[in-house]
Amino acid sequence: MEWKPSEKEEEYFARLEFEKRKKQEAEKHAKLAADEKKRLKELHFMRCPKCGMELIEIDYKGIKVDKCSECEGIWLDAGELEAISKFEKSSLDKLFSVFRK
Ligand SMILES: [Zn+2]
């Protein structure tokens, strides 16, 4: 006798198949997002967020200050503004004198 799946079973397997493919698509999207993030990072790393030119990194008292080679904007990494705000005035003056022309 031939085995014939009941309607309920067919529904169950169709749902399983759908869930499986939905998961595969979600993984594909996550990978696309990760690839795009990687691409953007490669494109923008150590570039000025305003003009796109290269940043020059200067290490001063353990703080890496990035200064744009074109528009002269100064960029700080996370936590660095807070660290700099705790500098004494003389250290702050020295930090800025590094960039002075
Ligand atoms: Zn710039």
PDB file of C-alpha atoms and ligand atoms in Angstrom, residues 48-55 68-73 75, ligand 1:
ATOM      1  CA  CYS A  48      38.229  62.720   7.006  1.00  0.00           C
ATOM      2  CA  PRO A  49      34.454  62.405   7.523  1.00  0.00           C
ATOM      3  CA  LYS A  50      33.977  65.861   6.049  1.00  0.00           C
ATOM      4  CA  CYS A  51      36.240  66.129   3.034  1.00  0.00           C
ATOM      5  CA  GLY A  52      37.402  62.537   2.494  1.00  0.00           C
ATOM      6  CA  MET A  53      41.124  63.293   2.522  1.00  0.00           C
ATOM      7  CA  GLU A  54      43.594  61.319   4.604  1.00  0.00           C
ATOM      8  CA  LEU A  55      43.919  61.803   8.323  1.00  0.00           C
ATOM      9  CA  CYS A  68      42.795  66.032   8.428  1.00  0.00           C
ATOM     10  CA  SER A  69      45.564  66.744   5.921  1.00  0.00           C
ATOM     11  CA  GLU A  70      43.201  68.918   3.897  1.00  0.00           C
ATOM     12  CA  CYS A  71      40.558  70.770   5.940  1.00  0.00           C
ATOM     13  CA  GLU A  72      42.466  70.526   9.242  1.00  0.00           C
ATOM     14  CA  GLY A  73      39.514  69.167  11.158  1.00  0.00           C
ATOM     15  CA  TRP A  75      38.872  63.907  15.077  1.00  0.00           C
TER      16      TRP A  75
HETATM   17 ZN    ZN B   1      38.979  67.089   5.990  1.00  0.00          ZN
END
